[in-house]
PDB file of C-alpha atoms in Angstrom:
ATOM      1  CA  UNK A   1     -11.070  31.379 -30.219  1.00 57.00           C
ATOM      2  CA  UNK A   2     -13.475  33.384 -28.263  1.00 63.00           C
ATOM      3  CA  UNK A   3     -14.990  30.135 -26.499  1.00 65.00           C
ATOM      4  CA  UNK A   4     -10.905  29.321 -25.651  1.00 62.00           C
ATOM      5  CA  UNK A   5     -10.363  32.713 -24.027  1.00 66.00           C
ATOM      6  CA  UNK A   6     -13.453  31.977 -21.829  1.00 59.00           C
ATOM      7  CA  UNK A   7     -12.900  29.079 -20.568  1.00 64.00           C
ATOM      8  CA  UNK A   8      -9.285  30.404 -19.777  1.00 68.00           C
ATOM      9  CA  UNK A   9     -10.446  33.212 -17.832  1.00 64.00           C
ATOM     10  CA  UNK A  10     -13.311  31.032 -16.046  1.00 62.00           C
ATOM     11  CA  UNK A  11     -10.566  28.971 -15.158  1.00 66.00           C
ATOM     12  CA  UNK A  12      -8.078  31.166 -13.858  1.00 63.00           C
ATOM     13  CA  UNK A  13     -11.410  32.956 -11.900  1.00 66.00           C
ATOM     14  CA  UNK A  14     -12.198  29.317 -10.280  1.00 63.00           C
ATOM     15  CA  UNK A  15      -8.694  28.990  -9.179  1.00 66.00           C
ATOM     16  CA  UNK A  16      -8.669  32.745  -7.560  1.00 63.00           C
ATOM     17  CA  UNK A  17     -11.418  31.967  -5.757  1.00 59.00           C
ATOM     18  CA  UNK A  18     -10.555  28.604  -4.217  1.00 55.00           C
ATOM     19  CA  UNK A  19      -7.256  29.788  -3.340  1.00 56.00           C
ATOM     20  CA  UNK A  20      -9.186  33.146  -1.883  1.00 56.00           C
ATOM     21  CA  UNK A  21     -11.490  31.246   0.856  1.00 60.00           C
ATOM     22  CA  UNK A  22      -8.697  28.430   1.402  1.00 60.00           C
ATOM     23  CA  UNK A  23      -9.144  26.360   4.277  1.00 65.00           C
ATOM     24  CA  UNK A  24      -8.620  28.880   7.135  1.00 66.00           C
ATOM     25  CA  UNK A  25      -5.694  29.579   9.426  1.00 75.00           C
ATOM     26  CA  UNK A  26      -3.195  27.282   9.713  1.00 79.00           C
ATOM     27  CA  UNK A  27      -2.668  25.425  12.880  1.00 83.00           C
ATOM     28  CA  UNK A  28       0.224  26.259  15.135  1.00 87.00           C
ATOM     29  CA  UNK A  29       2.260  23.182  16.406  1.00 85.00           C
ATOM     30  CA  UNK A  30       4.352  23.557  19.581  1.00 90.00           C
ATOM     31  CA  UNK A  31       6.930  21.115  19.825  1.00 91.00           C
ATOM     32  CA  UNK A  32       8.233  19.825  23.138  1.00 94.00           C
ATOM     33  CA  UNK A  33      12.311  19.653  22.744  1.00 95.00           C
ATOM     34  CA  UNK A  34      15.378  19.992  24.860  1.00 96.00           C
ATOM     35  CA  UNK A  35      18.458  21.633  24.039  1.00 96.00           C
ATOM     36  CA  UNK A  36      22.092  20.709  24.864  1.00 94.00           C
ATOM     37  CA  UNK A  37      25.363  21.828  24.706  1.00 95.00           C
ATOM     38  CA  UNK A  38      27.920  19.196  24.641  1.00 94.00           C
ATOM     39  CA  UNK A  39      31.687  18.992  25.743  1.00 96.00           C
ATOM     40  CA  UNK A  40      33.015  18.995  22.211  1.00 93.00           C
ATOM     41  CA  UNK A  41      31.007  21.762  20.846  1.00 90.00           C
ATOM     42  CA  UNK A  42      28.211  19.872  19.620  1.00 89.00           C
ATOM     43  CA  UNK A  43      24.978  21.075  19.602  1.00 92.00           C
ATOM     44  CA  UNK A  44      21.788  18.615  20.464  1.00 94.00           C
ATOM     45  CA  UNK A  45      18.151  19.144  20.030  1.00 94.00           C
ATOM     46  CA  UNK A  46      16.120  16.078  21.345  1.00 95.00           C
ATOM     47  CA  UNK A  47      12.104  15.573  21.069  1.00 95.00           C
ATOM     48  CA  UNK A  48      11.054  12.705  22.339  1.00 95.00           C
ATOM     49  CA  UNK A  49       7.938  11.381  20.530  1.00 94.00           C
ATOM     50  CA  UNK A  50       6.906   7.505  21.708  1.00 93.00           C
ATOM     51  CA  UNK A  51       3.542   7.754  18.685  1.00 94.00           C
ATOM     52  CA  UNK A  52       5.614   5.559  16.559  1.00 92.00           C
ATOM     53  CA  UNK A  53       8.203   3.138  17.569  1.00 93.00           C
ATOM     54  CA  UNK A  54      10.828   4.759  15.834  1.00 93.00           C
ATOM     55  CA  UNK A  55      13.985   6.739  16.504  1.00 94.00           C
ATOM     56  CA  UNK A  56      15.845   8.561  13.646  1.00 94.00           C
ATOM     57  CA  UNK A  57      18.921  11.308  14.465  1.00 94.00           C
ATOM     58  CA  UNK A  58      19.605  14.128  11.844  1.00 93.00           C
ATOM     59  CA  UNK A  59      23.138  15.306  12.511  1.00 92.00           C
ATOM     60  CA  UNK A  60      24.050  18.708  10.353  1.00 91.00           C
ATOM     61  CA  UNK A  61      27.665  19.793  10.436  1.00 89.00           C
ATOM     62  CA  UNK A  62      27.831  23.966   8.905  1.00 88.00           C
ATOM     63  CA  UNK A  63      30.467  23.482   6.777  1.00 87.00           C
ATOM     64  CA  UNK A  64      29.600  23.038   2.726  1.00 89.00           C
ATOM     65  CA  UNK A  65      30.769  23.609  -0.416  1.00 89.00           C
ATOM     66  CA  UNK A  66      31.042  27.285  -0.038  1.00 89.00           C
ATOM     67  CA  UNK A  67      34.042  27.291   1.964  1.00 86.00           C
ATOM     68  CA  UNK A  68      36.245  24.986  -0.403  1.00 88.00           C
ATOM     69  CA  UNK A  69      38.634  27.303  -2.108  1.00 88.00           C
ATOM     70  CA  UNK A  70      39.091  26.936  -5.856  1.00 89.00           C
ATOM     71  CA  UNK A  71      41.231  24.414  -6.987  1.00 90.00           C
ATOM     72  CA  UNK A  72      40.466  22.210  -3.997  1.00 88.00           C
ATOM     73  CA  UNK A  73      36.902  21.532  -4.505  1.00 90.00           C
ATOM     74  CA  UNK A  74      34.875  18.419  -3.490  1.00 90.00           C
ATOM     75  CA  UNK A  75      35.934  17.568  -0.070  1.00 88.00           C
ATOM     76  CA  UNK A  76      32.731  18.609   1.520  1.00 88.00           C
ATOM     77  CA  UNK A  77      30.920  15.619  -0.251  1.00 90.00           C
ATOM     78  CA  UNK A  78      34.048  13.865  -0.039  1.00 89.00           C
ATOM     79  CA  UNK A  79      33.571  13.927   3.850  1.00 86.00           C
ATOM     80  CA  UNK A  80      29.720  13.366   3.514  1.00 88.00           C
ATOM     81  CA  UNK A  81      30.683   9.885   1.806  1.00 87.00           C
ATOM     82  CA  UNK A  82      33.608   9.109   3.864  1.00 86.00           C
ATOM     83  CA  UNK A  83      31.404   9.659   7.273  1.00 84.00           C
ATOM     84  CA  UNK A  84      29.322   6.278   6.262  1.00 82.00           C
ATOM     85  CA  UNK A  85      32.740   3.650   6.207  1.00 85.00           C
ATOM     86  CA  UNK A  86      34.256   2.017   8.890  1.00 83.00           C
ATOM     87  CA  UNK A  87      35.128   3.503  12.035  1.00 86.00           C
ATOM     88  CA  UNK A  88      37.010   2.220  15.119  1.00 89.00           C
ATOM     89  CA  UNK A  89      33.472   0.314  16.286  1.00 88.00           C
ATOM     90  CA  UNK A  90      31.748  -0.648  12.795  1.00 87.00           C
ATOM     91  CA  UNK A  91      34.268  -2.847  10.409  1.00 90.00           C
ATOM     92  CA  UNK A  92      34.094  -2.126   6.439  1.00 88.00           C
ATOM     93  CA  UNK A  93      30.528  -2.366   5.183  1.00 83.00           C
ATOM     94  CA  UNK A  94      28.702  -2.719   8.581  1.00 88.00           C
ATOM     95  CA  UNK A  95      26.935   0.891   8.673  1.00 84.00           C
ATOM     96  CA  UNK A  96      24.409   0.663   6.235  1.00 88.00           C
ATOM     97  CA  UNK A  97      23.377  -2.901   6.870  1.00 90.00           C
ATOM     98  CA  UNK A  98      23.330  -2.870  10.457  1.00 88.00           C
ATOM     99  CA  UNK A  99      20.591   0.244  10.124  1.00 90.00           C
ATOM    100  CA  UNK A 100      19.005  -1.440   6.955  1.00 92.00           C
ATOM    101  CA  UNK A 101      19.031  -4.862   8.608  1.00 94.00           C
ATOM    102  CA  UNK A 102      17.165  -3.057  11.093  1.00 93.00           C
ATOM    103  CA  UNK A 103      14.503  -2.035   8.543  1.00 94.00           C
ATOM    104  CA  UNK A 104      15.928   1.277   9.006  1.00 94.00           C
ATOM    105  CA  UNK A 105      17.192   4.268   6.300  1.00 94.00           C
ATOM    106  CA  UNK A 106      20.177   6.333   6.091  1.00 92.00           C
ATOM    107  CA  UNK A 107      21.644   9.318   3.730  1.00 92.00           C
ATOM    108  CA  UNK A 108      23.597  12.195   3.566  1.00 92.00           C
ATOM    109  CA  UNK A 109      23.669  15.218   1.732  1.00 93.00           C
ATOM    110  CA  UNK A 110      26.145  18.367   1.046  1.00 92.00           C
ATOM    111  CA  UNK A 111      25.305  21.777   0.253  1.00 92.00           C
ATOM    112  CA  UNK A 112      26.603  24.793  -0.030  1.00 92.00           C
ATOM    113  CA  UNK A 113      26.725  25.859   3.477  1.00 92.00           C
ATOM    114  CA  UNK A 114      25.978  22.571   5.388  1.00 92.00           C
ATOM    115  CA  UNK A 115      26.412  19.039   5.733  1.00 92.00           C
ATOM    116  CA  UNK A 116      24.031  16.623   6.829  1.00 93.00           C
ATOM    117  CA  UNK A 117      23.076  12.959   8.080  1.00 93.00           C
ATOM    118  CA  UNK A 118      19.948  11.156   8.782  1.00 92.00           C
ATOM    119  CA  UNK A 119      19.324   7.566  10.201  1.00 94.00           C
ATOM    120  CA  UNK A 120      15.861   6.303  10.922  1.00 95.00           C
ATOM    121  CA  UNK A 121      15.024   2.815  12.451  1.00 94.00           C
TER     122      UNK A 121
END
């Protein structure tokens, strides 16, 4: 028992001390973006990176879960899966494979104050 507790507390000792000289200060990151305003209200926040040939959009609406009144719940994450069928320019089924086809991913998610999108190709 006494050999357990000591190896416990040498343990717990190593770990304290590792996580007391770390690795140093953490690196600050400035990220170049611009910021726009658009005629319907929408807000966009562009960075342009050209490292990777990639582009991905993350589009968050503010509206979740918490603002459905009781008795009418779901229709946030109705919405969220809604947002991903056809629209006047992509027929029935056409949105995911034209980003997967692509070699690209897509999702969603709803919470309880937001909504969100993401597409990356």
């Amino acid at each position: 028992m006494k050999q357990k507790s000591l190896f416990i507390f040498l343990a717990l000792m190593l770990s304290f001390s590792v996580s007391l000289f770390g690795t140093g200060p953490e690196k600050e990151y400035k990220i170049p973006y611009e910021k726009y305003k658009l005629s319907n209200g929408l807000n966009v926040i562009l960075h342009v990176d050209k490292s990777d040939p990639i582009a991905a959009v993350y589009v968050v609406f503010h509206v979740g879960s918490a603002r459905e009144v009781q008795g009418k719940t779901g229709f946030a994450h109705l919405f969220e899966h809604l947002r991903f069928n056809e629209s006047q320019n992509v027929p029935q089924g056409q949105f995911f494979k034209k980003i997967q086809t692509a070699g690209g991913t897509l999702n969603g998610s709803t919470n309880v104050d937001r909504t969100n999108y993401f597409e990356t190709v």
